[in-house]
Coordinates of N, CA and C and ligand atoms in Angstrom, one line a residue:
M1 N 23.8 -7.6 48.8 CA 22.5 -6.9 49.2 C 21.3 -7.8 48.9
K2 N 20.2 -7.4 49.6 CA 19.0 -8.2 49.4 C 17.9 -7.2 49.0
L3 N 17.2 -7.4 47.9 CA 16.1 -6.6 47.5 C 14.8 -7.3 47.6
Y4 N 13.9 -6.8 48.5 CA 12.6 -7.5 48.7 C 11.6 -6.8 47.8
Y5 N 10.9 -7.7 47.1 CA 9.9 -7.2 46.1 C 8.7 -8.1 46.1
S6 N 7.6 -7.5 45.4 CA 6.5 -8.4 45.0 C 6.4 -8.1 43.5
G7 N 6.1 -9.1 42.7 CA 6.1 -9.1 41.3 C 5.2 -8.1 40.6
R8 N 4.1 -7.7 41.4 CA 3.1 -6.8 40.8 C 3.4 -5.3 41.1
S9 N 4.4 -5.0 42.0 CA 4.6 -3.7 42.4 C 5.4 -2.9 41.4
P10 N 4.9 -1.8 40.9 CA 5.6 -1.0 40.0 C 6.8 -0.3 40.7
Y11 N 6.7 0.0 42.0 CA 7.8 0.6 42.7 C 8.9 -0.3 42.8
A12 N 8.6 -1.6 43.2 CA 9.6 -2.6 43.3 C 10.2 -2.9 41.9
R13 N 9.4 -2.8 40.9 CA 10.0 -3.1 39.5 C 11.1 -2.1 39.2
R14 N 10.9 -0.8 39.6 CA 11.9 0.2 39.4 C 13.2 -0.2 40.0
A15 N 13.1 -0.7 41.3 CA 14.3 -1.1 42.0 C 15.0 -2.3 41.4
R16 N 14.1 -3.2 40.9 CA 14.7 -4.4 40.3 C 15.4 -4.1 39.0
I17 N 14.8 -3.3 38.2 CA 15.5 -2.9 36.9 C 16.8 -2.2 37.2
A18 N 16.8 -1.3 38.2 CA 18.0 -0.5 38.6 C 19.0 -1.5 39.1
A19 N 18.6 -2.4 39.9 CA 19.6 -3.4 40.5 C 20.3 -4.2 39.4
R20 N 19.5 -4.6 38.4 CA 20.1 -5.4 37.3 C 21.0 -4.6 36.5
L21 N 20.6 -3.3 36.2 CA 21.4 -2.4 35.4 C 22.7 -2.1 36.1
S22 N 22.7 -2.1 37.5 CA 23.9 -1.7 38.2 C 25.0 -2.8 38.2
E23 N 24.5 -4.0 37.9 CA 25.5 -5.2 37.9 C 26.1 -5.4 39.3
L24 N 25.5 -4.8 40.3 CA 26.0 -5.1 41.7 C 25.5 -6.4 42.1
S25 N 26.0 -7.0 43.2 CA 25.5 -8.3 43.6 C 24.2 -8.0 44.5
V26 N 23.1 -8.2 43.9 CA 21.8 -7.9 44.6 C 20.9 -9.2 44.4
E27 N 20.5 -9.8 45.5 CA 19.6 -10.9 45.5 C 18.2 -10.4 45.6
E28 N 17.4 -10.8 44.6 CA 16.0 -10.3 44.6 C 15.1 -11.4 45.3
I29 N 14.4 -10.9 46.3 CA 13.6 -11.9 47.1 C 12.1 -11.5 47.0
D30 N 11.3 -12.4 46.4 CA 9.9 -12.2 46.3 C 9.2 -12.5 47.6
I31 N 8.6 -11.5 48.2 CA 7.9 -11.7 49.5 C 6.4 -11.6 49.4
S32 N 5.9 -11.7 48.2 CA 4.4 -11.7 48.1 C 3.8 -13.0 48.7
P33 N 2.6 -13.1 49.2 CA 1.6 -12.0 49.1 C 1.8 -11.0 50.3
L34 N 1.5 -9.7 50.0 CA 1.6 -8.6 50.9 C 0.4 -8.4 51.8
Q35 N -0.7 -9.1 51.5 CA -2.0 -8.9 52.1 C -2.0 -9.4 53.6
L36 N -1.1 -10.3 53.9 CA -1.2 -10.9 55.2 C -1.0 -9.9 56.3
E37 N -1.6 -10.1 57.5 CA -1.6 -9.1 58.6 C -0.1 -9.0 59.1
D38 N 0.6 -10.1 59.1 CA 2.0 -10.0 59.7 C 3.0 -10.4 58.6
H39 N 2.9 -9.8 57.4 CA 3.7 -10.2 56.3 C 5.2 -9.9 56.6
F40 N 6.1 -10.5 55.8 CA 7.5 -10.5 56.0 C 8.1 -9.1 56.2
M41 N 7.6 -8.1 55.4 CA 8.2 -6.8 55.3 C 8.1 -6.1 56.7
L42 N 7.1 -6.4 57.5 CA 6.9 -5.8 58.8 C 8.0 -6.1 59.8
K43 N 8.8 -7.2 59.5 CA 9.9 -7.6 60.4 C 11.1 -6.6 60.1
H44 N 11.0 -5.9 59.0 CA 12.2 -5.1 58.6 C 12.0 -3.6 58.9
G45 N 10.7 -3.1 59.0 CA 10.5 -1.7 59.2 C 9.1 -1.4 59.4
P46 N 8.8 -0.2 59.8 CA 7.4 0.1 60.1 C 6.5 0.2 58.9
G47 N 7.0 0.5 57.7 CA 6.2 0.7 56.6 C 5.5 -0.5 56.0
G48 N 6.3 -1.6 56.0 CA 5.7 -2.8 55.5 C 5.5 -2.8 54.0
K49 N 6.2 -2.0 53.3 CA 6.0 -1.9 51.9 C 7.2 -2.4 51.1
V50 N 6.9 -2.8 49.8 CA 8.0 -3.1 48.9 C 8.1 -1.9 47.9
P51 N 9.4 -1.7 47.4 CA 10.6 -2.4 47.7 C 11.3 -2.1 49.0
G52 N 12.1 -3.0 49.4 CA 13.0 -2.7 50.6 C 14.4 -3.3 50.2
L53 N 15.4 -2.6 50.7 CA 16.8 -3.1 50.3 C 17.6 -3.2 51.6
E54 N 18.1 -4.4 51.8 CA 19.0 -4.6 52.9 C 20.4 -4.5 52.4
T55 N 21.2 -3.5 52.9 CA 22.5 -3.3 52.3 C 23.5 -4.3 52.9
D56 N 24.7 -4.3 52.4 CA 25.7 -5.3 52.8 C 26.1 -5.0 54.3
S57 N 25.9 -3.8 54.8 CA 26.2 -3.5 56.2 C 25.0 -3.8 57.1
G58 N 23.9 -4.2 56.5 CA 22.7 -4.5 57.3 C 21.7 -3.4 57.5
T59 N 22.0 -2.3 56.9 CA 21.0 -1.2 57.0 C 19.8 -1.5 56.1
Y60 N 18.6 -1.2 56.5 CA 17.4 -1.5 55.8 C 16.9 -0.2 55.2
L61 N 16.9 -0.1 53.8 CA 16.4 1.1 53.1 C 15.0 0.9 52.6
C62 N 14.1 1.8 52.7 CA 12.8 1.8 52.1 C 12.6 2.9 51.1
E63 N 11.6 2.9 50.3 CA 11.2 4.0 49.3 C 12.1 3.8 48.1
S64 N 11.3 3.6 47.0 CA 12.0 3.3 45.7 C 13.0 4.4 45.3
L65 N 12.7 5.6 45.5 CA 13.7 6.7 45.1 C 15.0 6.6 45.9
I66 N 14.8 6.3 47.2 CA 16.0 6.2 48.0 C 16.9 5.0 47.6
I67 N 16.1 3.9 47.3 CA 16.8 2.7 47.0 C 17.5 2.8 45.6
T68 N 16.8 3.4 44.6 CA 17.5 3.5 43.3 C 18.6 4.5 43.3
N69 N 18.5 5.5 44.1 CA 19.6 6.5 44.2 C 20.8 5.8 44.9
Y70 N 20.5 5.0 45.9 CA 21.6 4.3 46.7 C 22.3 3.4 45.7
L71 N 21.5 2.6 44.9 CA 22.1 1.7 43.9 C 23.0 2.5 42.9
N72 N 22.5 3.6 42.5 CA 23.3 4.5 41.6 C 24.6 4.9 42.2
Q73 N 24.5 5.3 43.5 CA 25.7 5.7 44.2 C 26.7 4.5 44.3
Q74 N 26.2 3.3 44.7 CA 27.1 2.1 44.8 C 27.7 1.7 43.5
A75 N 26.9 2.0 42.4 CA 27.4 1.7 41.0 C 28.2 2.8 40.4
E76 N 28.6 3.8 41.3 CA 29.5 4.9 40.9 C 28.8 5.7 39.7
G77 N 27.5 5.9 39.9 CA 26.8 6.8 38.9 C 26.4 6.2 37.6
K78 N 26.5 4.9 37.5 CA 26.3 4.2 36.3 C 24.8 4.3 35.8
L79 N 23.9 4.5 36.8 CA 22.5 4.5 36.4 C 21.9 5.8 36.0
M80 N 22.7 6.9 35.9 CA 22.3 8.2 35.5 C 23.3 8.8 34.6
P81 N 22.9 9.6 33.6 CA 23.9 10.4 32.8 C 24.6 11.3 33.8
S82 N 25.9 11.5 33.6 CA 26.7 12.1 34.6 C 26.5 13.6 34.9
E83 N 26.4 14.4 33.8 CA 26.2 15.8 34.0 C 25.6 16.5 32.9
G84 N 25.3 17.8 33.0 CA 24.8 18.6 32.0 C 23.3 18.4 31.7
T85 N 22.9 18.7 30.5 CA 21.5 18.7 30.1 C 21.0 17.3 30.1
G86 N 21.8 16.3 29.8 CA 21.4 14.9 29.8 C 21.0 14.5 31.2
A87 N 21.8 14.9 32.2 CA 21.5 14.5 33.6 C 20.2 15.2 34.1
E88 N 20.0 16.5 33.7 CA 18.8 17.2 34.1 C 17.6 16.5 33.4
A89 N 17.7 16.2 32.1 CA 16.6 15.6 31.4 C 16.2 14.2 32.1
A90 N 17.2 13.5 32.5 CA 17.0 12.2 33.2 C 16.3 12.4 34.5
M91 N 16.7 13.4 35.3 CA 16.0 13.7 36.5 C 14.6 14.2 36.3
E92 N 14.4 15.0 35.3 CA 13.1 15.5 35.0 C 12.1 14.2 34.7
L93 N 12.7 13.3 33.9 CA 11.9 12.1 33.6 C 11.6 11.2 34.9
E94 N 12.6 11.2 35.7 CA 12.5 10.4 37.0 C 11.3 11.0 37.8
G95 N 11.3 12.3 37.8 CA 10.2 13.0 38.6 C 8.9 12.7 38.0
L96 N 8.8 12.9 36.6 CA 7.5 12.6 35.9 C 7.0 11.2 36.1
G97 N 8.0 10.3 36.0 CA 7.6 8.9 36.2 C 7.1 8.6 37.6
S98 N 7.8 9.2 38.6 CA 7.3 9.1 40.0 C 5.9 9.6 40.2
L99 N 5.7 10.8 39.6 CA 4.5 11.5 39.8 C 3.3 10.7 39.2
L100 N 3.6 10.1 38.0 CA 2.6 9.3 37.3 C 2.4 8.0 38.1
M101 N 3.4 7.4 38.6 CA 3.2 6.2 39.4 C 2.4 6.4 40.6
D102 N 2.7 7.5 41.3 CA 1.9 7.8 42.5 C 0.4 8.0 42.2
S103 N 0.2 8.8 41.1 CA -1.2 9.1 40.7 C -1.9 7.8 40.3
L104 N -1.3 7.0 39.5 CA -1.9 5.7 39.1 C -2.2 4.8 40.3
F105 N -1.3 4.8 41.2 CA -1.4 3.9 42.4 C -2.6 4.4 43.3
V106 N -2.7 5.7 43.5 CA -3.8 6.3 44.3 C -5.1 6.0 43.7
R107 N -5.2 6.1 42.4 CA -6.5 5.9 41.7 C -6.8 4.4 41.7
A108 N -5.8 3.6 41.6 CA -6.1 2.1 41.6 C -6.6 1.7 43.0
M109 N -6.0 2.3 44.0 CA -6.5 2.0 45.4 C -7.9 2.4 45.6
E110 N -8.2 3.6 45.1 CA -9.6 4.2 45.2 C -10.6 3.3 44.4
N111 N -10.2 2.9 43.2 CA -11.1 2.1 42.4 C -11.4 0.7 43.1
R112 N -10.5 0.3 44.0 CA -10.7 -1.0 44.6 C -11.6 -0.9 45.8
R113 N -11.9 0.3 46.3 CA -12.7 0.4 47.5 C -14.2 0.1 47.1
E114 N -15.0 -0.2 48.1 CA -16.4 -0.4 47.9 C -17.0 0.9 47.2
L115 N -17.9 0.7 46.3 CA -18.5 1.8 45.5 C -18.9 2.9 46.4
D116 N -19.6 2.6 47.5 CA -20.1 3.7 48.4 C -19.0 4.4 49.2
E117 N -17.8 3.9 49.1 CA -16.7 4.5 49.8 C -15.8 5.3 48.9
Q118 N -16.0 5.1 47.6 CA -15.1 5.8 46.6 C -15.4 7.3 46.5
S119 N -14.4 8.0 46.1 CA -14.5 9.5 45.9 C -14.4 9.7 44.4
P120 N -15.5 10.0 43.7 CA -15.4 10.2 42.3 C -14.6 11.4 42.0
G121 N -14.6 12.4 42.9 CA -13.8 13.6 42.7 C -12.3 13.3 42.6
L122 N -11.9 12.4 43.6 CA -10.5 12.1 43.6 C -10.1 11.3 42.4
I123 N -10.9 10.3 42.0 CA -10.7 9.5 40.8 C -10.5 10.4 39.6
K124 N -11.4 11.4 39.5 CA -11.3 12.3 38.3 C -10.1 13.1 38.3
K125 N -9.7 13.6 39.5 CA -8.6 14.5 39.6 C -7.3 13.7 39.3
E126 N -7.2 12.5 39.8 CA -6.0 11.7 39.5 C -5.9 11.2 38.1
A127 N -7.1 11.0 37.5 CA -7.1 10.6 36.0 C -6.6 11.7 35.2
A128 N -7.0 13.0 35.5 CA -6.6 14.1 34.8 C -5.1 14.3 34.9
R129 N -4.6 14.1 36.1 CA -3.1 14.2 36.4 C -2.3 13.2 35.6
A130 N -2.9 11.9 35.5 CA -2.2 10.9 34.8 C -2.1 11.2 33.3
F131 N -3.2 11.8 32.8 CA -3.3 12.1 31.3 C -2.3 13.2 31.0
R132 N -2.1 14.2 31.9 CA -1.1 15.2 31.7 C 0.3 14.6 31.7
C133 N 0.5 13.6 32.6 CA 1.8 13.0 32.6 C 2.0 12.2 31.3
Y134 N 1.0 11.4 30.8 CA 1.2 10.7 29.6 C 1.6 11.7 28.5
D135 N 1.0 12.8 28.4 CA 1.3 13.8 27.4 C 2.7 14.3 27.6
A136 N 3.1 14.6 28.8 CA 4.5 15.1 29.1 C 5.5 14.0 28.7
L137 N 5.2 12.8 29.0 CA 6.2 11.7 28.6 C 6.3 11.6 27.1
D138 N 5.1 11.7 26.4 CA 5.1 11.6 25.0 C 6.0 12.6 24.4
I139 N 5.8 13.9 24.9 CA 6.7 15.0 24.3 C 8.1 14.7 24.5
R140 N 8.5 14.2 25.7 CA 9.9 14.0 26.0 C 10.5 12.7 25.4
L141 N 9.7 11.7 25.2 CA 10.3 10.4 24.9 C 10.1 10.0 23.4
S142 N 9.2 10.7 22.7 CA 9.0 10.4 21.3 C 10.3 10.6 20.5
G143 N 10.7 9.6 19.8 CA 11.9 9.7 19.0 C 13.2 9.5 19.7
Q144 N 13.1 9.2 21.0 CA 14.3 9.0 21.9 C 14.7 7.5 21.8
S145 N 16.0 7.3 22.0 CA 16.4 5.9 22.0 C 16.0 5.2 23.3
A146 N 15.9 3.9 23.3 CA 15.5 3.2 24.5 C 16.7 3.0 25.4
T147 N 17.2 4.1 26.0 CA 18.4 4.0 26.9 C 17.8 3.8 28.3
L148 N 18.5 2.9 29.1 CA 18.0 2.7 30.4 C 18.8 3.6 31.4
H149 N 18.1 4.4 32.2 CA 18.7 5.1 33.3 C 17.5 5.3 34.3
L150 N 17.8 5.9 35.5 CA 16.7 6.0 36.5 C 15.5 6.7 36.0
G151 N 15.7 7.7 35.1 CA 14.5 8.4 34.5 C 13.6 7.5 33.6
T152 N 14.3 6.9 32.7 CA 13.5 6.0 31.8 C 12.9 4.8 32.5
I153 N 13.6 4.3 33.5 CA 13.1 3.2 34.3 C 11.8 3.6 35.0
A154 N 11.8 4.8 35.6 CA 10.6 5.3 36.2 C 9.4 5.4 35.2
A155 N 9.7 5.9 34.1 CA 8.7 6.1 33.0 C 8.2 4.7 32.5
V156 N 9.0 3.8 32.2 CA 8.6 2.5 31.7 C 7.8 1.7 32.7
A157 N 8.2 1.8 34.0 CA 7.5 1.0 35.0 C 6.1 1.6 35.3
S158 N 6.0 2.9 35.2 CA 4.7 3.6 35.3 C 3.7 3.2 34.2
L159 N 4.2 3.3 33.0 CA 3.4 3.0 31.8 C 3.0 1.5 31.9
G160 N 3.9 0.6 32.3 CA 3.5 -0.8 32.4 C 2.4 -1.0 33.5
Y161 N 2.5 -0.2 34.6 CA 1.5 -0.3 35.6 C 0.2 0.2 35.1
A162 N 0.2 1.2 34.3 CA -1.0 1.7 33.7 C -1.7 0.7 32.8
D163 N -0.9 -0.1 32.1 CA -1.5 -1.2 31.3 C -2.2 -2.2 32.1
W164 N -1.7 -2.4 33.3 CA -2.4 -3.4 34.2 C -3.6 -2.8 34.9
R165 N -3.4 -1.7 35.6 CA -4.4 -1.2 36.5 C -5.4 -0.2 35.8
H166 N -4.9 0.4 34.7 CA -5.8 1.4 34.1 C -5.8 1.2 32.5
P167 N -6.2 0.0 32.1 CA -6.2 -0.2 30.6 C -7.1 0.7 29.9
D168 N -8.2 1.2 30.6 CA -9.1 2.1 29.9 C -8.5 3.4 29.6
D169 N -7.4 3.7 30.2 CA -6.7 5.0 29.9 C -6.3 5.0 28.5
E170 N -6.0 3.8 28.0 CA -5.5 3.7 26.6 C -4.4 4.7 26.3
W171 N -3.3 4.7 27.1 CA -2.3 5.8 27.0 C -1.6 5.8 25.7
R172 N -1.7 4.7 24.9 CA -1.0 4.7 23.6 C -1.8 5.5 22.6
Q173 N -3.1 5.7 22.8 CA -4.0 6.4 21.9 C -3.5 7.8 21.6
G174 N -3.2 8.1 20.3 CA -2.7 9.4 20.0 C -1.3 9.7 20.4
R175 N -0.6 8.7 21.0 CA 0.8 9.0 21.4 C 1.7 7.9 20.8
D176 N 1.8 8.0 19.5 CA 2.5 6.9 18.7 C 4.0 6.9 19.1
G177 N 4.6 8.1 19.3 CA 6.0 8.2 19.7 C 6.3 7.5 21.0
L178 N 5.4 7.7 22.0 CA 5.6 7.1 23.3 C 5.4 5.6 23.2
K179 N 4.5 5.2 22.4 CA 4.2 3.7 22.2 C 5.5 3.1 21.6
T180 N 6.1 3.7 20.6 CA 7.3 3.1 19.9 C 8.4 3.0 20.9
W181 N 8.6 4.1 21.7 CA 9.6 4.1 22.7 C 9.4 3.0 23.7
F182 N 8.2 2.9 24.2 CA 7.9 1.8 25.2 C 8.2 0.4 24.6
D183 N 7.7 0.2 23.4 CA 7.9 -1.1 22.8 C 9.4 -1.4 22.7
E184 N 10.2 -0.4 22.4 CA 11.7 -0.6 22.3 C 12.3 -0.9 23.7
M185 N 11.8 -0.2 24.7 CA 12.2 -0.4 26.0 C 12.0 -1.8 26.5
M186 N 10.8 -2.4 26.0 CA 10.4 -3.7 26.5 C 11.3 -4.8 25.9
Q187 N 12.2 -4.4 24.9 CA 13.2 -5.4 24.4 C 14.3 -5.6 25.3
N188 N 14.5 -4.7 26.3 CA 15.6 -4.8 27.2 C 15.3 -6.0 28.2
P189 N 16.1 -7.0 28.4 CA 15.8 -8.1 29.2 C 15.4 -7.7 30.6
A190 N 16.1 -6.7 31.2 CA 15.7 -6.3 32.6 C 14.3 -5.7 32.7
V191 N 13.9 -5.1 31.6 CA 12.5 -4.6 31.6 C 11.5 -5.7 31.3
A192 N 11.8 -6.5 30.3 CA 10.9 -7.6 29.9 C 10.7 -8.6 31.0
E193 N 11.8 -8.9 31.7 CA 11.8 -10.0 32.7 C 11.1 -9.6 34.0
T194 N 10.9 -8.3 34.2 CA 10.3 -7.8 35.4 C 8.8 -7.3 35.1
K195 N 8.3 -7.6 33.9 CA 7.0 -7.2 33.6 C 6.0 -7.9 34.6
P196 N 5.1 -7.1 35.2 CA 4.1 -7.8 36.1 C 3.2 -8.7 35.4
I197 N 3.0 -9.9 36.0 CA 2.1 -10.9 35.4 C 0.7 -10.6 36.0
F198 N -0.3 -10.2 35.1 CA -1.6 -9.9 35.6 C -2.7 -10.7 34.7
Ligands
LIG201 N1 6.5 5.4 48.2 C1 6.8 4.0 48.2 C2 5.5 3.2 47.7 C3 5.7 1.7 47.8 C4 4.3 1.0 47.8 O1 3.3 1.6 48.0 N2 4.4 -0.3 47.7 C5 3.2 -1.1 47.7 C6 3.1 -2.1 46.6 S1 2.9 -1.3 45.0 C7 3.1 -1.9 49.0 O2 4.1 -2.4 49.4 N3 1.9 -2.1 49.6 C8 1.8 -2.8 50.8 C9 1.0 -2.1 51.9 O3 0.4 -1.1 51.6 O4 0.9 -2.7 53.0 C10 8.0 3.7 47.3 O5 8.3 4.6 46.4 O6 8.7 2.7 47.4

């Protein structure tokens, strides 16, 4: 399989960590920069976004959730707790991590627009959403072990993205449990090696 990514994409980071955890044969291909009019990803599909996964049969998959779930399927469920409350808690985290990532991404895009094109209302709304997500992650992850699965991968990639694009959020402030959990997660080679360089 071939996984197309750019090193700064938090969505691609999720897929990269999942691919490494799966121990499947996945070649990671850096296709940055993405800013070009006719960049590489457009040859693969209409979205032109990373991550993208070319399967061994030549099918091209887009969207991080589809890709990570496909990898889990191929790895016979290795990337998620199998059943019961552990599985539900992991799915809950995966949803929260996805929600946070989308919110942070939307706000980052808005912040990068010209000042007279920005919507202060949207920035405020997304900031409030992100803070609710930080609190929810703090409640769920404080005191938890740094176990890798699709839920914790989504959470750690989102918080790493917040460090880059929204340092003023200071998500560690008043969330000592989440900070400790994040620091432990960063000890995992798949997490550490995919940290975006900014
Ligand atoms: N919903 C998509 C979002 C992926 C996404 O927005 N990727 C960004 C990089 S972080 C991208 O490829 N942007 C290029 C573009 O917008 O042309 C997913 O979950 O994979």
